[in-house]
mmCIF file of C-alpha atoms and ligand atoms in Angstrom:
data_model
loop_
_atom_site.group_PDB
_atom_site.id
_atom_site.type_symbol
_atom_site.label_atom_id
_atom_site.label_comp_id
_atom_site.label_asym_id
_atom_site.label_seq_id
_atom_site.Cartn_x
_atom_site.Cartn_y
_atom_site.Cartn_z
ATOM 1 C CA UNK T 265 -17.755 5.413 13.395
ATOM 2 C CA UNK T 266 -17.875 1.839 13.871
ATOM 3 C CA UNK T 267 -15.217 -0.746 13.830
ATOM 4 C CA UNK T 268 -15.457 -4.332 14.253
ATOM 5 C CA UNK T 269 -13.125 -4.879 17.296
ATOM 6 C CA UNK T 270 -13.735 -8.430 17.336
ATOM 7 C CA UNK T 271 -12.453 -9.169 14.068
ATOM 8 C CA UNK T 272 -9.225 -6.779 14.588
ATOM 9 C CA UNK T 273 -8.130 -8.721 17.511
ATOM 10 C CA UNK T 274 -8.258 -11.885 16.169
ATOM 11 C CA UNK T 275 -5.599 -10.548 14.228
ATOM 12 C CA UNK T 276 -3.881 -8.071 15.927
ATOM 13 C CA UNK T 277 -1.266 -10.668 16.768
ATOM 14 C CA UNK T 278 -0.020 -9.698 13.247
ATOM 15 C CA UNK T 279 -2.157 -6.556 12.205
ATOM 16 C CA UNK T 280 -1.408 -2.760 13.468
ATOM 17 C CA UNK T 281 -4.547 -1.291 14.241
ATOM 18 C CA UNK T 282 -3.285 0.989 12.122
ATOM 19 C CA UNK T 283 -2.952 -1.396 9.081
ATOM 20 C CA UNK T 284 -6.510 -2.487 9.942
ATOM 21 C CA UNK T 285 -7.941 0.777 9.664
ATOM 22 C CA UNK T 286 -6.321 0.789 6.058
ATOM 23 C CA UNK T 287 -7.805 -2.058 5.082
ATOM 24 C CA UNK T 288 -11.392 -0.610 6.157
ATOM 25 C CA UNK T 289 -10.367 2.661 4.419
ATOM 26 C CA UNK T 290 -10.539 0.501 1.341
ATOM 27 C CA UNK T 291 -8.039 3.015 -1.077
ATOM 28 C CA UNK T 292 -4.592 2.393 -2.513
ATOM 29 C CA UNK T 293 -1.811 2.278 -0.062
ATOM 30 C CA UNK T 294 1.470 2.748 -1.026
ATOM 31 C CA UNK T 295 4.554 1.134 0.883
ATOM 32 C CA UNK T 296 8.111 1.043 0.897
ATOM 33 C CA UNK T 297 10.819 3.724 1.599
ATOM 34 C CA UNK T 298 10.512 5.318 -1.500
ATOM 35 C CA UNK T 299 7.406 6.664 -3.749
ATOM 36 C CA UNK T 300 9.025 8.058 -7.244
ATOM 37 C CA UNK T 301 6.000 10.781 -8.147
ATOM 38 C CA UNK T 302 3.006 11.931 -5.903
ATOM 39 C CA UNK T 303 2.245 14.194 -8.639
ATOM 40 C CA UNK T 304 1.112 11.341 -10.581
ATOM 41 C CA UNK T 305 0.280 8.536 -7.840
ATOM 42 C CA UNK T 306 -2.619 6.599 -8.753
ATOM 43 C CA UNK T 307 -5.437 7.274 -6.516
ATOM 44 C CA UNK T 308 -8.475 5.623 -5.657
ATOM 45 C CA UNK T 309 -12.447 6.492 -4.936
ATOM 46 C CA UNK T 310 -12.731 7.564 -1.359
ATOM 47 C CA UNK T 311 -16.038 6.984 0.366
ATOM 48 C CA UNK T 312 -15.228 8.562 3.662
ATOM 49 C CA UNK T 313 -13.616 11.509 2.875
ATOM 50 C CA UNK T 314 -14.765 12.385 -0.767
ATOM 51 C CA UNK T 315 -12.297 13.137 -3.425
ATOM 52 C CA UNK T 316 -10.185 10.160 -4.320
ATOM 53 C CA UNK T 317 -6.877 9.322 -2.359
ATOM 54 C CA UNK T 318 -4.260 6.587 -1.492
ATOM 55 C CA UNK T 319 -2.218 5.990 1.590
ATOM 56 C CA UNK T 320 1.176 6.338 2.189
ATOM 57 C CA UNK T 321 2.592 4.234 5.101
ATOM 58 C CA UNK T 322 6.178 4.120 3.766
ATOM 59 C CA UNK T 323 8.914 2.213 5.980
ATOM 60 C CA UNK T 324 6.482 0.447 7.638
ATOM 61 C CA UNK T 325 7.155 3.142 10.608
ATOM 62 C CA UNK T 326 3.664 2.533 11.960
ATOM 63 C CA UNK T 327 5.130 6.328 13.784
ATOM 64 C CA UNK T 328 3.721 8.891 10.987
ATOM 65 C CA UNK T 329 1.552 7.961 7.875
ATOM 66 C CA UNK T 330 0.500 9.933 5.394
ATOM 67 C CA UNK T 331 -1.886 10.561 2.443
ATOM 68 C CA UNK T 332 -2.593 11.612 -1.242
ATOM 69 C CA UNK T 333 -5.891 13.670 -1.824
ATOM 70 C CA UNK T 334 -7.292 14.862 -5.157
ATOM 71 C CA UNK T 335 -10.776 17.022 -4.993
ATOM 72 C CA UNK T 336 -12.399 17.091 -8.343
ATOM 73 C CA UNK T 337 -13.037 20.644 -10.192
ATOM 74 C CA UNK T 338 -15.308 22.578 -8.197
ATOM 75 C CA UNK T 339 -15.887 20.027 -5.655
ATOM 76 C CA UNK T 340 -15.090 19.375 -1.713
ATOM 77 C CA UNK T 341 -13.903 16.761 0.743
ATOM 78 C CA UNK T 342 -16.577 16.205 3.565
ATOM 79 C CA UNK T 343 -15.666 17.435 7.037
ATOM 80 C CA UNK T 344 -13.709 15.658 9.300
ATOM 81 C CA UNK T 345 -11.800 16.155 12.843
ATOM 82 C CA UNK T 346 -9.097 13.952 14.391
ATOM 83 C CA UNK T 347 -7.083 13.487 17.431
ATOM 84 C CA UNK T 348 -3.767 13.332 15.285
ATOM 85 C CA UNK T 349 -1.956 16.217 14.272
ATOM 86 C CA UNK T 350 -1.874 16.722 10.505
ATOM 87 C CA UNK T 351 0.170 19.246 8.251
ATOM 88 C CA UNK T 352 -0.588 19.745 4.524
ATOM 89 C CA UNK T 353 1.208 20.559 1.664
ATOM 90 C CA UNK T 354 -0.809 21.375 -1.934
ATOM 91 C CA UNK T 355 0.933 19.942 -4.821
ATOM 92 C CA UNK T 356 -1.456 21.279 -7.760
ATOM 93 C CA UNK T 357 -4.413 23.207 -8.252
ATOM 94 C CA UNK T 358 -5.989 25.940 -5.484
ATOM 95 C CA UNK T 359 -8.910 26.103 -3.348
ATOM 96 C CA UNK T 360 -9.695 26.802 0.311
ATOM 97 C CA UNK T 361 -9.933 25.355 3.557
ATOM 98 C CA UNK T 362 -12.455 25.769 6.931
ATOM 99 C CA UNK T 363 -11.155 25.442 10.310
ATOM 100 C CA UNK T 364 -13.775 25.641 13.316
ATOM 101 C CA UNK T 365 -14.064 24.392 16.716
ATOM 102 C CA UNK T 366 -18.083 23.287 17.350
ATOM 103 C CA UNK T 367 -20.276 25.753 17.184
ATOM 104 C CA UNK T 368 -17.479 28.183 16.728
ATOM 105 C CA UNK T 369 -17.043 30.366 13.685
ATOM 106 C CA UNK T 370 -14.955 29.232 10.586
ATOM 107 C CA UNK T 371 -12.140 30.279 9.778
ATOM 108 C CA UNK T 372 -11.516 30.440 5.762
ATOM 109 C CA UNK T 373 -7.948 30.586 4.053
ATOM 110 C CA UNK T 374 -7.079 29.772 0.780
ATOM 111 C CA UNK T 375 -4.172 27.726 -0.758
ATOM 112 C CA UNK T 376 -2.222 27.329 -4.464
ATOM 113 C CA UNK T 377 0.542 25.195 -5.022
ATOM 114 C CA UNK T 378 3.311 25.357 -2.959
ATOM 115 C CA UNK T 379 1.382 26.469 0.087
ATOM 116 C CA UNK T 380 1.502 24.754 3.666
ATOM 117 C CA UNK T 381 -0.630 24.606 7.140
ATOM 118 C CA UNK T 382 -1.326 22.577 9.755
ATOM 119 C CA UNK T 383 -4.635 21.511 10.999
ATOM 120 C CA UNK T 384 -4.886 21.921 14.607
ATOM 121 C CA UNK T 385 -5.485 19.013 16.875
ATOM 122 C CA UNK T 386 -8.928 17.656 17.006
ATOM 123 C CA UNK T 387 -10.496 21.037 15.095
ATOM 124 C CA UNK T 388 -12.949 20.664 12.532
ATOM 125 C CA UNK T 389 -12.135 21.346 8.997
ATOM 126 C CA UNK T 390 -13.069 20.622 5.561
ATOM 127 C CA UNK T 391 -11.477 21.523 1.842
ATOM 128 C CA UNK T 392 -12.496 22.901 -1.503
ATOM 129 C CA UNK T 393 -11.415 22.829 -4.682
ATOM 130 C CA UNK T 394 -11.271 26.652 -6.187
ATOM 131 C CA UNK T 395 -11.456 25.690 -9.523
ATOM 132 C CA UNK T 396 -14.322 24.902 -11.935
ATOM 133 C CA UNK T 397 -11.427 23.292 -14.648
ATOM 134 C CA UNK T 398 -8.854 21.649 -13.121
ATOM 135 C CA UNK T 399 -8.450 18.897 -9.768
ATOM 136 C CA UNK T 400 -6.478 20.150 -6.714
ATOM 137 C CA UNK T 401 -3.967 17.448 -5.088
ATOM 138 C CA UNK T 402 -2.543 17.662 -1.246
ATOM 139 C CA UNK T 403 0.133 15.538 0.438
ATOM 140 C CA UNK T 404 -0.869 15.121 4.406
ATOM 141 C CA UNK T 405 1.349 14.280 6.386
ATOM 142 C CA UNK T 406 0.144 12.948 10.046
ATOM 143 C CA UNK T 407 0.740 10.920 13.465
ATOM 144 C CA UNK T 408 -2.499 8.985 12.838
ATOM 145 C CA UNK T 409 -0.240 6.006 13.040
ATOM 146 C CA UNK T 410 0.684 6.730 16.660
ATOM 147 C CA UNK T 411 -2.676 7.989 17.768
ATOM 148 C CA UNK T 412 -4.563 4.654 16.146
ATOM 149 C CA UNK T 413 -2.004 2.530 17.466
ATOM 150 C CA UNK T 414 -2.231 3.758 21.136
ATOM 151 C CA UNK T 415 -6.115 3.892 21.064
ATOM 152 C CA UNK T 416 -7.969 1.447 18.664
ATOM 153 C CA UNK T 417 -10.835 3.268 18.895
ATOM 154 C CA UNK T 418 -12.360 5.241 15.978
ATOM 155 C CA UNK T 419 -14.839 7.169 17.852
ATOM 156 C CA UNK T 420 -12.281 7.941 20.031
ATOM 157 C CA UNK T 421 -10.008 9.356 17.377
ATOM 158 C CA UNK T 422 -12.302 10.511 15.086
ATOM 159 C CA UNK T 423 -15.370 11.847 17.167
ATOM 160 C CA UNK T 424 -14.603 13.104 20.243
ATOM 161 C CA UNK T 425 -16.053 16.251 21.644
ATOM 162 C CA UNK T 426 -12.753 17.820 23.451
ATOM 163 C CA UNK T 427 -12.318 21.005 22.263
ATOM 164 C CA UNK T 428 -8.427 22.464 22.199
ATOM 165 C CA UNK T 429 -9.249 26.062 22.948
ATOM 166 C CA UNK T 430 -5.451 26.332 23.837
ATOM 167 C CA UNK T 431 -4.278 25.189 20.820
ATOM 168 C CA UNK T 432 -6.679 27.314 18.172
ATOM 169 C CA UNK T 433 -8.482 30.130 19.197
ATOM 170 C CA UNK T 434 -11.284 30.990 16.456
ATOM 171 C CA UNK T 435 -11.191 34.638 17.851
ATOM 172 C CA UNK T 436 -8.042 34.720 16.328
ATOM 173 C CA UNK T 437 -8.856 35.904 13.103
ATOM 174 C CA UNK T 438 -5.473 35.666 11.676
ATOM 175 C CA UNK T 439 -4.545 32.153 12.904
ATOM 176 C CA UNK T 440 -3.915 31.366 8.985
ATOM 177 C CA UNK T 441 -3.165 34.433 7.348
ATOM 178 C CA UNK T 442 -0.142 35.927 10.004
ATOM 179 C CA UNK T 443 3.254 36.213 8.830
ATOM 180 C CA UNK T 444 4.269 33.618 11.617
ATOM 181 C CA UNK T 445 7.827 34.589 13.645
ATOM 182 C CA UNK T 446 11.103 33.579 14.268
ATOM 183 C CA UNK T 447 11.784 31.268 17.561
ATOM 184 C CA UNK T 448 15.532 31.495 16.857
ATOM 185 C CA UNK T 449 18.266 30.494 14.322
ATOM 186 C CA UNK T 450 16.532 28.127 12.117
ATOM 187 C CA UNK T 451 13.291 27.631 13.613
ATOM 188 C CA UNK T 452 9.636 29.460 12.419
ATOM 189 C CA UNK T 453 6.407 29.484 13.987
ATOM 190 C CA UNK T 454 3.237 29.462 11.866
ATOM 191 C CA UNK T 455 0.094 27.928 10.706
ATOM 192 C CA UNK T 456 0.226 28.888 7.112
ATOM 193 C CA UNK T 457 2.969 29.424 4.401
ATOM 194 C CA UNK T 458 2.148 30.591 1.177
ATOM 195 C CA UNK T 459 4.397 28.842 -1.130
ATOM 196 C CA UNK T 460 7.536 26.824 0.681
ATOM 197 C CA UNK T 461 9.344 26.193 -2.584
ATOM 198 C CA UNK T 462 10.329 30.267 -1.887
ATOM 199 C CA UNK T 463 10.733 30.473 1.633
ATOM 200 C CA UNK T 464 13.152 32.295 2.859
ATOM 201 C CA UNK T 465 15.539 29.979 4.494
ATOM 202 C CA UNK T 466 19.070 30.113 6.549
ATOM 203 C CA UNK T 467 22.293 29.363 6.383
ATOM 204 C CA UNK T 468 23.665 26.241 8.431
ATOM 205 C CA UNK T 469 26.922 25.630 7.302
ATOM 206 C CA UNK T 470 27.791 22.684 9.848
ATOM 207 C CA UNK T 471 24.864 20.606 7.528
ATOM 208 C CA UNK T 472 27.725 21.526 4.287
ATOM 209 C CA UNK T 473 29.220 24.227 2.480
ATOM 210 C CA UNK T 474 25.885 26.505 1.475
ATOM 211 C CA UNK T 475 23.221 24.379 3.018
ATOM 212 C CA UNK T 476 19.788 26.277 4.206
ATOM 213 C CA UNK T 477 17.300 25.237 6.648
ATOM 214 C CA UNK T 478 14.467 25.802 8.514
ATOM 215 C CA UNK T 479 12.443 24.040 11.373
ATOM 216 C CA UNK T 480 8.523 24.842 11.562
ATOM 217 C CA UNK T 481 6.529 25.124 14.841
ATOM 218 C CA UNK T 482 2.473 24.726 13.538
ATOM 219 C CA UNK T 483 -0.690 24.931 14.998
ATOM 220 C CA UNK T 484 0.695 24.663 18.561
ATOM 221 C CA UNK T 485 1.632 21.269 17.817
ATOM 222 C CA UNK T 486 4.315 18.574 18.282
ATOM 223 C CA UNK T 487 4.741 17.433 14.989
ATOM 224 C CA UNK T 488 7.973 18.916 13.497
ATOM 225 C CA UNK T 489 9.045 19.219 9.837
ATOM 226 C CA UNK T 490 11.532 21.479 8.699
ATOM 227 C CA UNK T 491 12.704 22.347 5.006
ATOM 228 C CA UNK T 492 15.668 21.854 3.880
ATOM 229 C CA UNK T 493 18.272 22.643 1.347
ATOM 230 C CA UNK T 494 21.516 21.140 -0.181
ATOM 231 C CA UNK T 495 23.709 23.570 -2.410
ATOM 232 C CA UNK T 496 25.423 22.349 -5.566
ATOM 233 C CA UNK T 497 27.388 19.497 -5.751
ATOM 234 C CA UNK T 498 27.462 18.519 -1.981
ATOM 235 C CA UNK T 499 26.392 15.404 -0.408
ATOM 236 C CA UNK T 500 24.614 15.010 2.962
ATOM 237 C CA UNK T 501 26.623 12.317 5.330
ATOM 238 C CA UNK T 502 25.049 8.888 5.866
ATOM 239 C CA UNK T 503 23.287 8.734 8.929
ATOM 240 C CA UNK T 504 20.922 6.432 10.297
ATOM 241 C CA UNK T 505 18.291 7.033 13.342
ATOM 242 C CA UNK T 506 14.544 5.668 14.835
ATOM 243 C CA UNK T 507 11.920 5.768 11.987
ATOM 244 C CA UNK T 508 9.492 8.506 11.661
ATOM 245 C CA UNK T 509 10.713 10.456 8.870
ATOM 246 C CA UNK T 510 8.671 11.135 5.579
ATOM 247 C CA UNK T 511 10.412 13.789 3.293
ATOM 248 C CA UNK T 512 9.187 15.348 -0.275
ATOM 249 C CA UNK T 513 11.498 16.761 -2.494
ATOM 250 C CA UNK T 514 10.189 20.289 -3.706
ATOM 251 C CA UNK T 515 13.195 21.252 -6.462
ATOM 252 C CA UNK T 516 16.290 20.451 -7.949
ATOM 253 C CA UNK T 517 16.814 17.197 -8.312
ATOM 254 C CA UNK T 518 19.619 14.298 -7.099
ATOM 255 C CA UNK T 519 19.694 10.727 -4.900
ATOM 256 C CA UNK T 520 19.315 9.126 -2.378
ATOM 257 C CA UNK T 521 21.125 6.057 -1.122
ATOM 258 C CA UNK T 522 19.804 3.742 1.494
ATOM 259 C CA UNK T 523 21.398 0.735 2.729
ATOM 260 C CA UNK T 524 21.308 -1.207 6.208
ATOM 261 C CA UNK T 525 24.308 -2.703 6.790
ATOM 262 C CA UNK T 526 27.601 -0.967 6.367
ATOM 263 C CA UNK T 527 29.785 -2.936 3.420
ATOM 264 C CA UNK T 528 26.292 -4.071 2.201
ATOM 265 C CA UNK T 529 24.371 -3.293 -0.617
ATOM 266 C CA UNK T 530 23.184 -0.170 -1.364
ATOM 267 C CA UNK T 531 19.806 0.674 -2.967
ATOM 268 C CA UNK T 532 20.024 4.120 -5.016
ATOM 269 C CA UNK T 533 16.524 6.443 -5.418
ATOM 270 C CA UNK T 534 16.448 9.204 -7.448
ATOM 271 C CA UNK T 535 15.036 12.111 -6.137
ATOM 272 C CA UNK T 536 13.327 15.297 -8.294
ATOM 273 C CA UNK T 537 9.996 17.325 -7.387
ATOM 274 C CA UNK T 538 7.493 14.834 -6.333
ATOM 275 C CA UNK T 539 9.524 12.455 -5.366
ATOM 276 C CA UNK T 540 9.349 10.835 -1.066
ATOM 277 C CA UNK T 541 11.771 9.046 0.463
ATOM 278 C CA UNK T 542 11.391 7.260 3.909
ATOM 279 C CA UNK T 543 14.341 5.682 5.702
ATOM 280 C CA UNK T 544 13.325 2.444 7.811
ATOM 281 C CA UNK T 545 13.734 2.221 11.250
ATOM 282 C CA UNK T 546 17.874 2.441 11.744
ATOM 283 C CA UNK T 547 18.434 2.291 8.051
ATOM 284 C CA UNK T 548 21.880 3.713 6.956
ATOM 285 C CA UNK T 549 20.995 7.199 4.206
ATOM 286 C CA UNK T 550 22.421 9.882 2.181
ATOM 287 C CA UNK T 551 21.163 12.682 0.383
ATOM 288 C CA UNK T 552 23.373 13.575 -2.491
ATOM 289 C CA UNK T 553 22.825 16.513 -5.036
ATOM 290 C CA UNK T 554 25.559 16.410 -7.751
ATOM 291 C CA UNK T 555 23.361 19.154 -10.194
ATOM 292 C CA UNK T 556 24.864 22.906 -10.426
ATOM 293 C CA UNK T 557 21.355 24.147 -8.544
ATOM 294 C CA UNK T 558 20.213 23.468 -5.305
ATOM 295 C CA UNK T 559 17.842 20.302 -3.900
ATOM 296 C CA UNK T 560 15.245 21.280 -1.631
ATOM 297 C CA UNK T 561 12.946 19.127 0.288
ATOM 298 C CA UNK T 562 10.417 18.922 2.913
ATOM 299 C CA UNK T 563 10.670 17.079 6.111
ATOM 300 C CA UNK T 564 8.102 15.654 8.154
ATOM 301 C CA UNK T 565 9.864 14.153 11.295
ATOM 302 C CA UNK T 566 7.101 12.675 13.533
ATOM 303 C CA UNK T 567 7.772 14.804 16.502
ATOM 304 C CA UNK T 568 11.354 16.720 16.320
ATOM 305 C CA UNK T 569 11.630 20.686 17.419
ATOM 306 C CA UNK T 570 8.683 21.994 19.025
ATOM 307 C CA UNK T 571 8.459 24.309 21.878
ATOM 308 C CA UNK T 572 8.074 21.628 24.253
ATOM 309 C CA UNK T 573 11.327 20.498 24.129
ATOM 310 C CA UNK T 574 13.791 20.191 21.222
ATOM 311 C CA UNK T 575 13.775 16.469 19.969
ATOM 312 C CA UNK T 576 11.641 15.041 22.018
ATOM 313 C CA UNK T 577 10.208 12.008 19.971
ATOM 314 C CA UNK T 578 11.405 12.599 16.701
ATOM 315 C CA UNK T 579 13.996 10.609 14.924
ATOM 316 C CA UNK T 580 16.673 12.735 15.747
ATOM 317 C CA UNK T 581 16.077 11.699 19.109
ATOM 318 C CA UNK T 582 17.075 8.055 18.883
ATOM 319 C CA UNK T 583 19.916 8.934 16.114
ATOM 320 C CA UNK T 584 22.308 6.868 16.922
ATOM 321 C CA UNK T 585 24.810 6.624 14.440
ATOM 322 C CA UNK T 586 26.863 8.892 11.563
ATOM 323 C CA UNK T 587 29.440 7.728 9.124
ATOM 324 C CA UNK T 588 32.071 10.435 8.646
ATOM 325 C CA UNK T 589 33.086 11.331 5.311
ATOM 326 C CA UNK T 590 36.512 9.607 5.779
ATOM 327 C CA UNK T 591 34.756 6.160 7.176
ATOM 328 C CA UNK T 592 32.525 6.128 4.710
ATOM 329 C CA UNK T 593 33.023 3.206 1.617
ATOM 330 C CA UNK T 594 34.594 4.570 -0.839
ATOM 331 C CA UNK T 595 33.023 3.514 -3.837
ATOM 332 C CA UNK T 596 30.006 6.214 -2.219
ATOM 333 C CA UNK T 597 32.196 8.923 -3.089
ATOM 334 C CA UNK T 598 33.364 7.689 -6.125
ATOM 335 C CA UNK T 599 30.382 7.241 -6.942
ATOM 336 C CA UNK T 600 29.006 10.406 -6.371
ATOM 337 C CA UNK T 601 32.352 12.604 -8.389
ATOM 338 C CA UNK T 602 31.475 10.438 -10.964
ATOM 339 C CA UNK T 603 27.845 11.882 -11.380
ATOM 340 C CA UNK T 604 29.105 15.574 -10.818
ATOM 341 C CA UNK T 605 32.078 14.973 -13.227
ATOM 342 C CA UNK T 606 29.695 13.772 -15.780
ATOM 343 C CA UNK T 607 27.909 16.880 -15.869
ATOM 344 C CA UNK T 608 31.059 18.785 -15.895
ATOM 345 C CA UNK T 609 31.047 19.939 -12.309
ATOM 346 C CA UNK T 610 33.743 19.791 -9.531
ATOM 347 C CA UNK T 611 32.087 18.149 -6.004
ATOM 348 C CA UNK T 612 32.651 20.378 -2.851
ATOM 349 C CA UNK T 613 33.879 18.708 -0.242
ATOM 350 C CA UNK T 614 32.505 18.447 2.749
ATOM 351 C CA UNK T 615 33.213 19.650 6.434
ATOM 352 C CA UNK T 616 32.272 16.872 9.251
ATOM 353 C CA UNK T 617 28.998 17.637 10.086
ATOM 354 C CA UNK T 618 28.193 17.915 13.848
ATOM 355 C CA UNK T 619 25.060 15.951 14.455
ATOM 356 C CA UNK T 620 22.660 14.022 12.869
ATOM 357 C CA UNK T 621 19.693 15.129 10.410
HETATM 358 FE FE1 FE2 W 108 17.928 11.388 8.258
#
């Protein structure tokens, strides 16, 4: 894979290498902190994978980046590998996947809606679409960012011959069909979840009165996401923290408020299935469900719990700041027992919450 380097640097002054490589990718990309429905994103021919897709490179993080794939009826995305990690969710439709190393054997899994798994580092693999009627649509979420970024080489990214034989063993033949186990209180390795909307989650009551959560270890990897769940009529604290964060709402349904200065304005999202949100880098937010059933969502973090070290590199990391309930402006609150109220609920309040998230 060829790039012209000459042209990049006469621009990388100003240009990412990352941004570059979108520009050669030549497919929507989609910016911002917020993105109201990947179910219905418009997407656009892509020549280098197949299928047709779009970009997301929300917050202008240049940390994690992520895409929208759509593989027609009965059709397939060509085979790729990259030095990035990469972790999938399927938002419609069902099909299979291929994972090999070179001139290993493949292994085959197959996904519906709902479903999750990681690609492991540098491993070949390539999708299909399992029906003859009906398109199947993925959200990736991956470090390409970082990787491009730190490199600027494509053949070094996207064609090189190391082989991660400790990180995906093809004589494994369950690597994508186990169960996965527990590491501890909130925290799950796997490579493959079958539908996360269901997932059995638990409790962390320091996050608010009935919240659920759950960190994921995949594919040997350092790229964390967890899921996570408000209950009822609770809101999340503001917070704010390094950049890196990309996170899909799965159900229920709420909002989000983002500002970045305290006493400033405030910019409101609303949040249901479908529905990503990306906090810049230090950028004040809140997660707020004022609905009588509870908001989940899926978090990619950019690095987070893995088991080479809690936090190393992800957001939480370089948190450095949470506004207490009590500290908080309070025309937020107000603002929030106004939407419960209007749907004839009573908010819960709140305990201080310990740490960041
Ligand atoms: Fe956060």
């Amino acid at each position: 894979m060829r790039v012209n380097h000459e042209r990049w640097r006469e621009r990388s002054i100003k240009l990412s290498f990352w941004d570059y490589w979108l520009e050669l990718e030549d497919i929507p990309v989609y910016r911002g902190n917020y993105v109201e429905d990947v179910y219905t994103l418009p997407l656009g021919d892509w020549s280098r994978l197949g299928g047709r897709g779009a970009y997301l490179s929300l917050a202008n993080q240049q940390v994690t980046g992520g895409y929208v794939v759509e593989i027609d009826r009965g059709g397939e995305l060509k085979p790729e590998r990259h030095l990035f990690e990469k972790i999938m969710y399927v938002l419609s439709g069902n099909g299979s996947t291929q994972v090999w190393q070179k001139g290993g054997k493949r292994l085959s899994f197959e996904w519906q809606a709902g479903s999750f798994f990681a690609i492991p580092l540098n491993a070949f693999h390539q999708h299909f679409n399992g029906s003859g009627s009906r398109p199947a649509r993925l959200l990736a979420a991956t470090t390409a960012p970082q990787a491009l970024n730190a490199y600027h080489n494509l053949d070094f990214i996207f064609d090189n011959p190391f082989v991660f034989r400790d990180r995906f063993d093809t004589d494994r033949s369950d690597f994508f069909s186990g169960e996965g186990h527990s590491w501890g209180k909130r925290s799950w390795e796997t490579n493959f979840v079958s539908d996360v909307r269901t997932f059995k989650l638990d409790d962390w009551e320091a996050k608010g009165v009935g919240a659920r959560h759950m960190r994921f270890v995949m594919a040997d990897g350092v790229y964390g996401c967890h899921i996570h769940e408000l209950s009822p009529v609770t809101y999340v604290q503001a917070h704010r923290h390094g950049a890196g964060a990309m996170i899909l709402m799965l159900s229920g349904s709420g909002y989000e408020v983002m500002y970045t200065a305290r006493g400033g304005p405030r910019q409101r999202y609303e949040l249901h299935p479908g529905a990503i949100i990306s906090p810049s880098n230090m950028m004040y937010h809140l997660h707020a469900n004022p609905n009588p059933e509870p908001l989940r969502q899926i978090a990619f973090r950019g690095g987070g719990f893995s088991l080479y070290g809690a936090g190393v590199g992800g957001p939480e990391a370089h948190m450095s700041e949470l506004v207490p309930y009590d500290q908080e402006d309070p025309s937020v609150h107000e603002e929030f027992y106004r939407e419960c109220r209007s749907r004839g609920l009573e908010p819960v309040l709140m305990p201080i919450k310990q740490g960041p998230g």
